[in-house]
Every structure is written in C-alpha cells, then in structure tokens.
Coordinates of C-alpha atoms in Angstrom, one line a residue:
M1 CA 63.4 46.0 35.3
S2 CA 63.0 47.5 37.7
E3 CA 59.7 46.2 38.9
V4 CA 60.1 42.5 39.8
A5 CA 57.8 40.6 42.0
T6 CA 59.7 37.1 43.7
L7 CA 58.2 34.0 43.0
S8 CA 58.3 30.1 44.5
A9 CA 60.6 27.8 42.0
N10 CA 56.4 26.2 41.4
P11 CA 53.6 28.3 41.9
T12 CA 50.7 27.3 42.9
L13 CA 47.2 27.7 40.4
S14 CA 45.9 30.9 42.9
Q15 CA 49.4 32.7 42.1
R16 CA 49.2 32.2 38.5
L17 CA 46.1 32.9 38.0
S18 CA 46.5 36.1 39.8
G19 CA 49.6 37.2 37.8
L20 CA 46.8 37.4 34.7
A21 CA 45.5 40.6 33.5
P22 CA 41.8 40.8 34.0
A23 CA 40.8 40.6 29.9
Q24 CA 43.0 37.0 30.2
R25 CA 41.1 36.3 33.2
M26 CA 37.4 36.5 31.8
R27 CA 38.7 34.9 29.0
L28 CA 39.7 31.9 30.5
A29 CA 36.1 31.4 33.0
L30 CA 34.7 32.3 29.4
G31 CA 36.3 29.5 27.6
V32 CA 35.6 26.9 30.6
G33 CA 32.2 28.0 30.8
I34 CA 31.6 27.0 27.2
L35 CA 33.1 23.9 26.6
L36 CA 31.5 22.7 29.5
V37 CA 28.2 23.4 28.1
V38 CA 29.3 22.1 24.6
V39 CA 30.9 18.5 26.6
I40 CA 27.1 18.7 28.2
V41 CA 25.2 19.5 25.3
G42 CA 27.5 16.4 23.6
L43 CA 26.4 13.5 25.9
M44 CA 23.0 14.3 26.2
M45 CA 22.9 14.2 22.8
G46 CA 25.0 11.1 22.7
R47 CA 22.0 9.7 25.4
Q48 CA 19.2 11.1 23.7
A49 CA 16.5 7.9 23.5
D50 CA 15.3 6.2 20.7
W51 CA 11.7 7.0 19.8
R52 CA 9.3 4.7 18.8
V53 CA 5.7 4.5 17.6
L54 CA 3.2 3.8 20.4
Y55 CA 0.1 4.3 19.1
A56 CA -0.6 5.8 15.3
N57 CA -3.9 7.2 13.9
L58 CA -6.3 7.4 17.3
A59 CA -8.7 9.8 17.7
D60 CA -8.1 13.1 19.3
K61 CA -10.4 11.6 22.1
D62 CA -8.5 8.5 22.6
G63 CA -4.9 10.5 21.6
G64 CA -6.0 13.4 25.0
A65 CA -6.7 10.5 27.2
I66 CA -3.5 8.7 26.5
V67 CA -0.9 11.7 27.1
A68 CA -3.1 12.5 30.0
Q69 CA -2.6 9.0 31.3
L70 CA 1.5 9.4 30.1
S71 CA 2.0 12.6 32.4
T72 CA -0.1 10.7 35.2
M73 CA 2.7 8.0 34.7
N74 CA 6.1 10.0 34.3
V75 CA 6.2 7.9 30.3
P76 CA 8.2 10.8 27.8
Y77 CA 6.3 11.3 24.7
K78 CA 6.3 12.8 21.6
V79 CA 3.3 13.9 19.5
A80 CA 4.6 13.3 15.7
E81 CA 3.8 16.1 13.2
G82 CA -0.1 16.3 12.6
G83 CA -1.6 14.8 15.6
G84 CA -0.9 11.4 13.8
A85 CA 0.4 9.3 16.5
I86 CA 2.5 9.2 19.8
L87 CA 6.0 8.1 20.7
V88 CA 7.9 7.2 23.0
P89 CA 11.5 6.0 24.1
A90 CA 12.1 2.4 22.3
D91 CA 12.4 0.5 25.5
R92 CA 9.0 1.4 27.5
V93 CA 6.9 0.4 24.4
H94 CA 5.9 -2.5 25.2
D95 CA 5.6 -1.8 28.9
T96 CA 3.5 1.6 27.8
R97 CA 1.3 -0.6 26.0
L98 CA 0.4 -3.3 28.6
R99 CA -0.1 -0.7 31.6
L100 CA -2.4 1.5 28.9
A101 CA -4.2 -1.7 27.9
T102 CA -4.9 -2.3 31.5
M103 CA -6.9 0.5 31.5
G104 CA -9.1 -0.1 29.0
L105 CA -7.0 2.3 26.1
P106 CA -7.5 3.2 23.8
K107 CA -11.3 2.5 23.5
G108 CA -11.7 2.8 19.8
S109 CA -13.7 5.6 17.8
V110 CA -16.7 3.1 17.2
A111 CA -18.1 1.6 19.9
G112 CA -20.3 -2.0 20.0
F113 CA -22.0 -4.2 21.7
E114 CA -19.8 -2.4 24.7
M115 CA -23.0 0.3 24.8
M116 CA -25.4 -2.4 25.9
E117 CA -23.4 -3.1 29.1
A118 CA -24.2 0.9 30.2
N119 CA -28.2 0.3 30.2
R120 CA -29.5 2.2 32.8
F121 CA -32.5 2.1 34.4
G122 CA -35.9 3.4 33.1
M123 CA -34.9 3.4 29.0
T124 CA -37.6 2.9 26.9
Q125 CA -38.2 0.5 24.6
F126 CA -37.2 2.5 21.3
Q127 CA -34.1 3.7 23.2
E128 CA -33.3 0.4 23.5
R129 CA -33.9 -0.7 19.8
L130 CA -31.7 2.2 19.3
T131 CA -28.7 0.9 21.4
F132 CA -28.3 -2.2 19.7
Q133 CA -28.9 -0.9 16.2
R134 CA -25.7 2.0 16.7
G135 CA -23.9 -1.1 18.7
L136 CA -24.6 -3.8 15.7
E137 CA -23.1 -0.7 13.2
G138 CA -20.5 -0.6 15.2
E139 CA -19.6 -4.6 14.8
L140 CA -19.9 -4.5 11.1
T141 CA -17.8 -1.0 11.4
R142 CA -14.9 -2.3 13.2
S143 CA -15.5 -6.1 10.2
I144 CA -15.3 -4.2 7.4
Q145 CA -12.1 -1.9 8.8
A146 CA -10.4 -4.9 9.5
L147 CA -10.1 -6.0 6.4
S148 CA -6.6 -4.6 4.1
S149 CA -7.5 -2.2 1.5
V150 CA -9.8 -0.6 3.8
Q151 CA -8.9 2.5 6.0
S152 CA -12.1 3.2 8.0
A153 CA -15.9 2.7 6.9
R154 CA -19.4 3.3 8.4
V155 CA -23.2 1.4 8.5
H156 CA -26.0 2.7 8.0
L157 CA -28.8 0.2 9.3
A158 CA -32.1 0.5 8.4
L159 CA -34.2 -1.6 10.7
P160 CA -38.3 -1.1 10.4
N161 CA -40.4 -1.6 13.5
Q162 CA -42.5 -5.0 12.6
N163 CA -46.0 -5.0 13.5
G164 CA -48.4 -8.3 13.8
F165 CA -50.0 -7.8 10.3
F166 CA -47.2 -9.9 8.0
R167 CA -48.0 -8.1 5.0
E168 CA -47.3 -4.5 6.1
Q169 CA -44.3 -5.7 7.2
Q170 CA -40.6 -3.8 5.5
K171 CA -37.3 -5.3 5.0
P172 CA -34.9 -4.0 6.4
S173 CA -31.5 -2.5 3.7
A174 CA -27.9 -1.2 4.7
S175 CA -25.8 1.1 3.0
V176 CA -22.0 1.2 3.8
L177 CA -19.5 3.7 3.2
V178 CA -15.3 2.7 2.8
A179 CA -12.4 5.2 2.5
L180 CA -9.8 3.0 1.1
H181 CA -6.0 3.3 2.1
P182 CA -3.9 5.1 -1.3
G183 CA -3.2 3.6 -4.2
R184 CA -5.7 0.0 -2.8
S185 CA -8.9 -1.3 -4.3
L186 CA -11.8 -4.0 -3.8
D187 CA -12.0 -7.0 -5.8
R188 CA -15.3 -8.6 -6.8
A189 CA -14.5 -11.4 -4.8
Q190 CA -14.6 -8.0 -1.5
L191 CA -17.4 -6.3 -2.3
A192 CA -19.5 -9.4 -2.5
G193 CA -17.7 -10.3 0.8
I194 CA -18.9 -7.2 2.4
V195 CA -22.5 -7.5 1.0
H196 CA -22.6 -11.1 2.4
L197 CA -21.2 -9.8 5.7
V198 CA -23.5 -7.2 6.3
A199 CA -26.9 -9.3 5.4
S200 CA -25.7 -12.5 7.3
S201 CA -25.8 -10.3 10.3
V202 CA -29.0 -8.5 10.5
P203 CA -32.4 -11.0 10.3
E204 CA -34.4 -11.0 6.8
L205 CA -31.6 -8.1 4.8
T206 CA -31.4 -9.5 1.6
P207 CA -28.0 -9.0 0.2
A208 CA -30.0 -6.6 -2.9
A209 CA -30.9 -4.6 -0.6
V210 CA -26.8 -3.5 0.6
S211 CA -25.2 -0.8 -0.9
V212 CA -21.3 -0.6 -1.2
L213 CA -19.7 3.1 -1.9
D214 CA -16.6 4.8 -1.7
D215 CA -15.1 8.2 0.0
T216 CA -16.1 9.9 -3.8
G217 CA -19.6 8.6 -4.2
K218 CA -19.3 5.7 -5.9
L219 CA -21.3 2.8 -6.0
L220 CA -19.3 -0.3 -5.7
S221 CA -22.1 -3.0 -5.5
T222 CA -24.0 -4.4 -8.2
P223 CA -27.2 -2.6 -8.3
A224 CA -30.6 -4.4 -7.9
D225 CA -32.4 -5.5 -11.4
G226 CA -33.8 -2.6 -13.3
M227 CA -32.5 0.0 -11.0
D228 CA -29.9 1.1 -14.1
G229 CA -32.8 1.0 -16.2
G230 CA -31.0 -1.1 -18.5
R231 CA -28.7 1.3 -19.9
G232 CA -25.1 1.7 -19.8
V233 CA -22.2 -0.7 -20.3
D234 CA -22.2 -4.1 -17.3
A235 CA -19.4 -3.6 -15.3
H236 CA -18.9 -7.2 -14.6
Q237 CA -18.7 -8.0 -18.3
L238 CA -16.3 -5.5 -19.2
Q239 CA -13.9 -6.8 -16.6
Y240 CA -14.3 -10.9 -18.0
V241 CA -13.6 -9.1 -21.7
Q242 CA -10.8 -7.3 -20.2
Q243 CA -9.3 -10.7 -18.3
L244 CA -10.6 -12.6 -21.4
E245 CA -7.6 -10.0 -23.5
Q246 CA -5.4 -10.4 -21.1
L247 CA -4.9 -13.8 -21.3
Y248 CA -4.9 -14.1 -24.5
T249 CA -2.3 -11.7 -24.7
Q250 CA 0.1 -13.6 -21.9
R251 CA -0.1 -16.6 -24.1
I252 CA 1.4 -14.6 -26.9
M253 CA 3.7 -13.3 -25.3
D254 CA 4.9 -16.3 -23.4
I255 CA 5.3 -18.2 -26.7
L256 CA 7.2 -15.5 -28.8
E257 CA 9.6 -14.2 -26.3
P258 CA 11.7 -17.5 -25.8
V259 CA 12.4 -17.0 -29.4
V260 CA 12.7 -13.5 -29.9
G261 CA 13.6 -11.6 -26.6
R262 CA 12.0 -10.6 -24.1
K263 CA 11.8 -7.0 -25.1
N264 CA 11.5 -7.7 -28.8
V265 CA 7.7 -8.1 -28.9
K266 CA 4.8 -6.5 -28.4
A267 CA 1.0 -8.1 -28.6
Q268 CA -2.4 -6.4 -27.9
V269 CA -5.7 -9.0 -28.7
T270 CA -8.9 -7.3 -29.3
A271 CA -11.8 -9.7 -28.0
E272 CA -15.7 -9.3 -29.1
V273 CA -17.6 -11.4 -26.6
D274 CA -21.3 -11.8 -26.7
F275 CA -23.0 -11.4 -23.8
S276 CA -26.9 -11.7 -25.3
Q277 CA -29.2 -14.2 -24.0
T278 CA -31.2 -15.9 -26.4
E279 CA -34.1 -19.0 -25.9
S280 CA -35.5 -21.3 -29.0
T281 CA -37.9 -23.8 -28.6
S282 CA -38.8 -26.5 -31.1
E283 CA -41.5 -28.9 -32.6
S284 CA -41.3 -31.8 -34.4
H285 CA -43.0 -35.4 -35.2
R286 CA -41.8 -38.1 -36.6
P287 CA -43.9 -39.5 -39.7
N288 CA -46.2 -42.8 -39.4
Q289 CA -45.2 -45.7 -37.9
T290 CA -46.6 -49.4 -38.3
P291 CA -49.6 -50.6 -36.7
D292 CA -47.1 -53.0 -34.8
S293 CA -44.7 -50.2 -33.1
S294 CA -47.5 -47.8 -32.9
A295 CA -49.8 -47.4 -29.9
V296 CA -53.4 -46.4 -30.0
R297 CA -54.3 -43.1 -28.3
S298 CA -58.0 -43.8 -28.5
Q299 CA -60.5 -46.7 -30.0
Q300 CA -64.1 -46.1 -30.7
V301 CA -67.0 -48.6 -32.6
V302 CA -70.2 -48.2 -33.3
E303 CA -72.7 -51.0 -34.9
S304 CA -76.4 -51.1 -35.3
V305 CA -78.4 -54.3 -36.3
N306 CA -81.8 -53.3 -37.9
G307 CA -84.9 -56.4 -38.5
G308 CA -87.1 -57.2 -42.0
G309 CA -89.2 -54.0 -41.5
A310 CA -89.1 -50.8 -41.1
G311 CA -90.3 -50.9 -37.4
A312 CA -89.0 -54.1 -36.1
L313 CA -87.2 -53.5 -33.1
P314 CA -83.3 -54.6 -32.2
T315 CA -83.3 -57.5 -30.3
G316 CA -81.0 -58.4 -27.1
I317 CA -80.2 -57.1 -24.1
P318 CA -79.4 -53.0 -24.3
G319 CA -75.9 -52.3 -23.7
A320 CA -74.5 -56.0 -24.1
T321 CA -72.6 -54.9 -27.2
T322 CA -71.2 -51.9 -26.0
N323 CA -69.1 -53.7 -22.9
Q324 CA -67.8 -56.4 -25.4
P325 CA -63.8 -55.9 -25.8
P326 CA -62.7 -54.2 -29.0
V327 CA -61.8 -56.0 -31.4
A328 CA -58.4 -56.1 -33.2
A329 CA -57.9 -52.9 -36.2
A330 CA -58.9 -54.2 -39.2
A331 CA -57.0 -51.7 -41.8
P332 CA -54.1 -50.1 -41.0
V333 CA -53.8 -46.4 -40.6
N334 CA -52.7 -45.3 -43.5
G335 CA -54.3 -48.4 -45.4
A336 CA -56.9 -47.7 -48.0
A337 CA -60.5 -47.4 -46.7
Q338 CA -62.5 -50.5 -46.9
A339 CA -65.6 -50.2 -49.1
L340 CA -69.0 -50.9 -46.8
A341 CA -70.7 -53.7 -47.4
A342 CA -74.7 -52.9 -48.4
A343 CA -77.3 -54.1 -45.7
G344 CA -78.9 -57.3 -47.6
A345 CA -74.7 -58.5 -47.7
S346 CA -74.1 -58.3 -44.1
S347 CA -77.6 -60.3 -43.8
A348 CA -76.5 -62.5 -45.5
A349 CA -72.9 -63.1 -44.0
G350 CA -75.2 -63.2 -40.7
G351 CA -77.3 -65.9 -41.9
S352 CA -80.1 -63.6 -41.2
G353 CA -82.4 -62.3 -44.0
S354 CA -84.9 -60.9 -42.3
G355 CA -82.8 -57.3 -41.4
A356 CA -79.6 -55.0 -41.8
S357 CA -76.4 -54.3 -39.6
K358 CA -74.2 -51.6 -39.3
R359 CA -70.3 -51.5 -37.7
E360 CA -68.3 -48.6 -37.8
S361 CA -65.0 -48.4 -35.2
I362 CA -62.9 -45.4 -35.4
I363 CA -58.8 -46.0 -34.2
N364 CA -56.7 -43.1 -32.8
Y365 CA -52.8 -43.6 -32.9
E366 CA -50.3 -41.8 -30.7
V367 CA -48.4 -39.0 -32.7
D368 CA -44.3 -38.7 -31.9
K369 CA -43.9 -35.7 -30.8
T370 CA -40.6 -33.7 -30.1
I371 CA -40.3 -30.4 -27.9
R372 CA -36.8 -28.8 -27.7
V373 CA -35.2 -25.7 -26.2
V374 CA -32.4 -24.5 -26.5
R375 CA -30.8 -21.3 -24.3
G376 CA -27.8 -19.5 -25.7
G377 CA -25.2 -19.0 -23.7
T378 CA -23.5 -15.5 -22.2
G379 CA -19.9 -14.9 -22.9
L380 CA -19.2 -16.2 -26.1
V381 CA -16.4 -15.7 -28.0
K382 CA -16.9 -14.4 -31.5
R383 CA -14.5 -12.9 -33.1
I384 CA -10.7 -12.6 -31.8
S385 CA -8.1 -10.0 -33.6
A386 CA -4.6 -10.0 -32.6
A387 CA -1.8 -7.5 -33.3
V388 CA 2.0 -8.4 -33.2
V389 CA 4.8 -6.1 -33.0
L390 CA 8.7 -7.9 -33.8
N391 CA 11.7 -6.0 -33.7
H392 CA 14.3 -7.0 -35.7
Q393 CA 17.1 -9.4 -35.1
T394 CA 20.2 -8.7 -33.9
V395 CA 23.4 -10.5 -35.5
T396 CA 27.1 -10.2 -34.6
D397 CA 29.8 -11.0 -37.2
A398 CA 33.1 -12.1 -36.3
R399 CA 34.4 -9.1 -35.6
G400 CA 32.0 -8.3 -33.0
K401 CA 30.6 -5.8 -34.7
T402 CA 26.6 -5.8 -33.7
T403 CA 23.7 -5.0 -36.7
T404 CA 20.4 -5.6 -36.9
T405 CA 18.3 -6.8 -39.9
P406 CA 14.6 -7.9 -40.6
L407 CA 13.3 -10.9 -40.2
S408 CA 12.5 -13.7 -43.5
P409 CA 9.0 -13.7 -44.9
Q410 CA 9.6 -17.9 -43.6
Q411 CA 9.7 -17.0 -39.9
T412 CA 7.7 -14.3 -40.2
E413 CA 5.3 -17.2 -41.4
Q414 CA 6.3 -19.7 -38.7
L415 CA 5.6 -17.3 -36.0
T416 CA 2.0 -16.2 -37.7
A417 CA 1.2 -19.6 -37.2
L418 CA 2.8 -19.9 -33.7
V419 CA -0.1 -16.9 -32.7
R420 CA -2.7 -18.2 -34.8
E421 CA -2.8 -21.5 -32.6
T422 CA -1.7 -20.0 -29.2
V423 CA -5.1 -18.0 -29.9
G424 CA -7.1 -20.9 -31.0
F425 CA -7.6 -19.1 -34.9
N426 CA -10.9 -19.9 -36.5
K427 CA -11.3 -18.9 -39.7
D428 CA -14.9 -19.8 -40.0
R429 CA -15.7 -16.9 -37.5
G430 CA -14.0 -14.1 -38.9
D431 CA -10.6 -14.3 -36.6
S432 CA -7.6 -12.2 -37.4
V433 CA -3.8 -12.4 -36.8
N434 CA -1.3 -9.7 -37.8
I435 CA 2.1 -9.9 -37.6
M436 CA 4.7 -6.7 -38.4
N437 CA 8.4 -6.6 -37.8
T438 CA 9.9 -3.4 -37.8
P439 CA 13.1 -2.4 -35.8
F440 CA 12.1 -0.3 -32.3
A441 CA 12.4 3.1 -31.4
I442 CA 15.7 3.3 -29.2
E443 CA 14.7 6.1 -26.1
T444 CA 17.7 7.4 -25.4
Q445 CA 18.0 8.1 -21.5
T446 CA 19.0 11.4 -20.5
I447 CA 20.8 10.8 -16.7
T448 CA 21.8 13.4 -14.8
E449 CA 24.8 13.6 -12.7
V450 CA 24.0 14.6 -9.2
P451 CA 26.5 15.8 -7.0
L452 CA 28.1 14.1 -4.4
W453 CA 26.7 16.7 -1.9
R454 CA 23.1 16.6 -2.7
Q455 CA 22.8 12.4 -3.0
P456 CA 20.3 11.0 -0.7
E457 CA 22.6 8.6 1.0
I458 CA 25.3 11.5 1.2
Q459 CA 22.3 13.7 2.9
D460 CA 21.2 10.9 5.7
L461 CA 24.8 10.6 6.2
A462 CA 25.9 14.1 7.4
R463 CA 22.7 14.8 9.3
S464 CA 23.6 11.9 11.3
L465 CA 26.9 12.9 11.9
A466 CA 26.0 17.5 12.5
W467 CA 25.9 16.4 16.0
P468 CA 28.9 15.1 16.9
L469 CA 31.2 16.8 14.5
G470 CA 29.5 20.3 15.5
T471 CA 30.0 20.4 18.9
L472 CA 34.0 18.7 18.1
L473 CA 34.4 21.1 16.5
L474 CA 33.2 23.9 18.3
A475 CA 34.6 22.6 21.1
A476 CA 38.2 22.6 20.0
L477 CA 37.6 26.4 18.9
V478 CA 36.5 27.3 22.4
L479 CA 39.2 25.2 23.7
M480 CA 42.3 26.9 21.0
G481 CA 40.8 30.1 20.9
L482 CA 40.0 31.0 24.7
V483 CA 41.5 28.3 27.2
R484 CA 44.9 27.4 25.6
P485 CA 46.0 31.0 25.5
A486 CA 44.9 31.9 29.1
L487 CA 46.6 28.4 30.0
R488 CA 49.9 29.4 28.5
A489 CA 49.8 32.6 30.3
M490 CA 49.6 31.2 33.4
G491 CA 53.0 28.9 33.2
E492 CA 54.5 32.3 32.0
T493 CA 56.3 33.8 35.3
M494 CA 57.4 37.3 36.2
V495 CA 61.3 38.4 36.2
V496 CA 62.8 39.5 39.3
K497 CA 65.9 40.5 40.0
P498 CA 68.8 37.9 41.3
V499 CA 69.8 38.3 44.9
P500 CA 73.3 36.9 45.0
G501 CA 73.4 33.2 45.7
E502 CA 70.3 32.8 44.2
R503 CA 68.1 31.2 41.2
L504 CA 65.3 33.5 39.8
D505 CA 62.4 32.8 38.2
A506 CA 60.5 35.6 36.9
V507 CA 58.3 37.2 34.9
V508 CA 58.8 41.0 32.9
A509 CA 55.5 43.0 33.9
D510 CA 53.6 44.7 31.1
D511 CA 55.0 47.7 31.6
T512 CA 58.6 47.0 32.1
D513 CA 61.3 48.6 29.6
R514 CA 62.4 46.1 27.1
P515 CA 65.8 47.3 25.5
P516 CA 66.9 45.5 23.3
L517 CA 70.0 42.7 23.4
L518 CA 73.1 43.0 22.3
T519 CA 75.7 40.4 20.6
S520 CA 78.5 39.6 22.9
N521 CA 80.9 40.9 19.7
A522 CA 79.5 44.3 20.2
P523 CA 82.4 46.9 20.2
K524 CA 83.2 48.6 23.2
P525 CA 82.6 52.5 23.7
V526 CA 85.3 54.5 24.5
E527 CA 84.1 56.8 26.2
P528 CA 83.1 55.8 29.6
P529 CA 80.3 53.8 30.3
T530 CA 76.2 54.8 30.4
Q531 CA 74.1 53.0 32.4
A532 CA 72.0 52.4 29.7
Q533 CA 75.9 50.5 28.9
L534 CA 76.1 49.4 32.5
R535 CA 72.3 47.8 32.5
L536 CA 73.9 46.1 29.5
E537 CA 76.8 44.9 30.7
E538 CA 74.4 42.9 34.1
A539 CA 72.1 41.7 31.6
R540 CA 74.7 40.0 29.8
K541 CA 76.7 38.6 33.8
L542 CA 72.8 37.6 33.7
T543 CA 73.0 35.3 30.9
R544 CA 75.9 33.2 31.6
D545 CA 75.5 33.4 35.7
N546 CA 71.5 32.4 35.0
P547 CA 70.2 31.3 31.6
A548 CA 67.0 29.8 32.5
A549 CA 66.0 33.2 34.2
V550 CA 66.9 35.6 30.5
A551 CA 65.0 32.7 28.5
N552 CA 61.7 33.0 30.6
I553 CA 62.4 37.0 30.5
V554 CA 62.4 36.8 26.8
K555 CA 59.3 34.5 26.9
G556 CA 57.5 36.9 28.4
W557 CA 58.4 39.2 25.8
M558 CA 57.4 37.5 23.2
G559 CA 54.2 36.5 24.6
S560 CA 53.0 39.8 26.5
E561 CA 51.0 42.5 24.7
A562 CA 52.9 45.4 23.3
P563 CA 52.6 48.3 25.4
A564 CA 50.2 51.0 23.9

C-alpha cells in the first residue's frame, strides 16, 4: 500500500503498455507478430492459384524455349516433377497458348518439310536431296505419331540415287520404329495401314520393302516371301485359330448362361484348322458317240485306178480326183470293217474290164476330254473339341434353405445336344463335345478392414484441410498463449491511496505488501492497536467506502506474479 500511483479513470493505450512488465510487453509484441504472420500465410494459401498443364511431353529444347518466353511474358509457371509438364495458372492457360503459338512455340522435336524453307545459297544437289529425305521422314513420323496407340516413332528411308540405266536402278526401302503407350498394341489392320502409308508416300516403294519394329526390336510387319525360310508358325494363322476358338466359346456361353446362370458355366473350345494348300488336276474321256452326234476331226481318201496291162498308165486329169469333196462315211467308227473288193470285182462294177481300182478312206473323229483343276482352300476346320463344365443347380426349399443338387441325366443330355448344335457338331469329322457337372469351388476372400485414418478419401480430405486447420490452430495458440495474457494485464489498473472526496482506481505494484484480509467478524484485540491493526482498519473502511477499488486490488493480487 505504500507504493502507489495515481491514474485517471480511463487510462490510454500507452499508459496501459507502460504499466506492463518488460517481459509481458515482449510477449505481447511477439504474439501480435506471429498472429499477423499466420493470418498473412492463411490468406496467401487461400488465394493460391489453381495450376493447369500448359504443355506436356515436350522435348528439352522446346521446354527451355517456352520457359524462357514465360519469364519474359511475366507469366508464373511451375515445372512438374521430372520435367514432364509445364504448369501455369488455370485462368491464363488459353491466353498463354495463343501468345506462344504466334511465336511459333512449341516447334516440336520432329522437323518436316519446313526444313526446305531454310535452303541457303550454294547448296549442292546432294544436300538438297538429303534435306528432302529428312523432311519426308519427319512428315511420315508426324503422321504415324498421330495414331492413338503410338507414343513416338522414327522413320528411316533408303532412297538410292537413280541413274539412266533402268536395269541397274535399285528400289527404295523403309524402316519404321514405333514406341507404343503402356498397355496398348497395334492390330493387323493398323500395321497394314502404317506400311501402306509409308509405301504410298515414297515413289516406287512397295509394301514388301517396309519393315515395322517396336521398341523391343520385335518385327511387327509381315516379312517378305522367303525371309523366314519357311520355319516357324505364321502369326496370322495363329490369330485366326484363336479368333475361331473364341467365337465358338462365346456361342456356348451365350446359349448356356440363360439356362444355368452367368457364373455357373465354363467352356473351352479347341479347333484344328488345316492351312495346307492343295491342287489336283484330273483328265476324263467320254465314250464314243454315234456318227450323227460325233464331230469329224480329219478325213483322208486315197483312190487309185489301174489299166488292163501291167504297164497301163492312169487316165484322166492329174489331181482332179483329189479335189473332189469327201463323201459321207460309209461305215461307223465302232462298226465292223468292210471287206475289200477284188480288183476284178471293182472293174466289173465300174463297167470296165480293162483295169483294177483301189479306194481308201481314213476318218478321225473328235474324242471328248475334260480337264479339271481343284485347289483346296486354306483355313478349313478339320476337327472341333468342346469341353463344358456346369455347376450344380441351386435349390431353395420352403423354409428358405439353399442347397445344391447335380443335374439330372436328362438335363445333361439336353444341354449336350444344345452345345452340339451350337458348334456345328459333325460326327464324320471327328468332333467331340464333353459336358461335366460338378460343384464349383468357392473362393473365400479375406476382406481386410482398412482403418479409417488409412482410407484414401480420408487422407485426401486431411491433406486438403491440413493448411486451413493448421493455420487456425496456430493462430488460436498464439492468441491464447501470448496475446490474451498481455491484454488481461493491460486491463488491470494500479492501486492508489484514496484521497478524501475522490474515487480511486489503482493497481498494486508487484513489490507491494499483501497482508491477508480479515473478515469483519474477527474479535477485537484487547491490547492497544498496533500498526498492522490500524492498516487493517483502514482497509476495512476502504472496503465500505469504495468497494470498486478493493475489487481492483484483489484482482491485481490474483493476476500478478508472486514475489521471488
């Protein structure tokens, strides 16, 4: 009570700050500073830009040029981990792309026919041909990379120098190296499209001279005739067999699933296909026909007439007889030969007895002949074997209890006949269909319960709320631990000694004596009052006259630090 200071009823902020201890003032300043930093960081994190991909899968040269141009344009950017993509704020993606496009960025790692625009003066013919070849390779590479399954590609063209000798000219060839996206492949039609794309872009380049390889060195295109030496299995034939087996299997599944259930049937089909090429030639002759329906192939008639003597010469004009048209045949082809008449008889028939005549006739008829050439087609099905496994049927009784029972022989026979009709069963071909009815094994799956804090959605939610909650928690700790005690200390006033006729608001200093308060019902001392008793009486009087001041004194005692 001895050390007091008189204050006004409403102290100012500077007076309250001056009334704090140095340690309290330092803690107040530190708390206010940390609180401001936390608020600023929270506002910055709340207003952080949403980043979007500007360009991805860029070459190092194009990526460096774009980053340099973004720095010049004062556009904020970020490079993804590994340099695979360049990110900019979402609201500036389209504007930045348009502005970079006007500058010709990105140029791309593959150059095409734009290389021909940079022809300098004094280029030789060899340099021009080389530039044209590089430009053509670049254009083909761009076209192949446009396919959805191709990640990157390289095209190598071998264009020989043509000379004036046609026999010595060499044909061009090409090689294509493709790198596919993970999990993707090129089917037969796509490979044929790549081969014909390259072959159609180069003059006098045949599809057989184009080779397509993948990044593992595997030849994807069909080799030319004779390159494989006739060894190995044709990939196209193997693919045809697999497609045929899958077709038959799908047919069986489609016909049985509505009957026994979706997960109660398994089927496998094996097809033996004949890919051999056969060729047969047969020649057949029809029997001889009648003279009326037969055709004359050739005819020869020889006739001679001799005189009565040995030296008689023939009469008549030479060659006149041979110029006469042939007469009709007197005997059938298959008929019996007529007996030749004697010379005397011929003479008698002719009415001349002075000489002998001889006549020979040779007639050749056409004989029917048929030549048939038969070539056997490839891909003929030699034999089909189908194996089907059916699960036991599920039966539910009146009580709701579920049991499994095997199929009856009649049901199995009906299903077997159904499968045979589905696959086109042919007994003469040696086809076989086997159906087995057995209970399926039930796989027990052990489900491991993931704790709530390890679930992906909870972790994502925690990551998204980490910054806001952390900022609020840090601000609350600073406010409650540093700022609030200092503000409470500033609200306390110092205790002053009352002046007659004046109301006091005071705060007791830290080093003030704090005698214990005695209640008003304490017994009065018999001996003369001491100095402490007098001060106690003054405190009681102060309590009755000015209770507000006493309340402030007690409040100051409770909020101040204990003396050392």
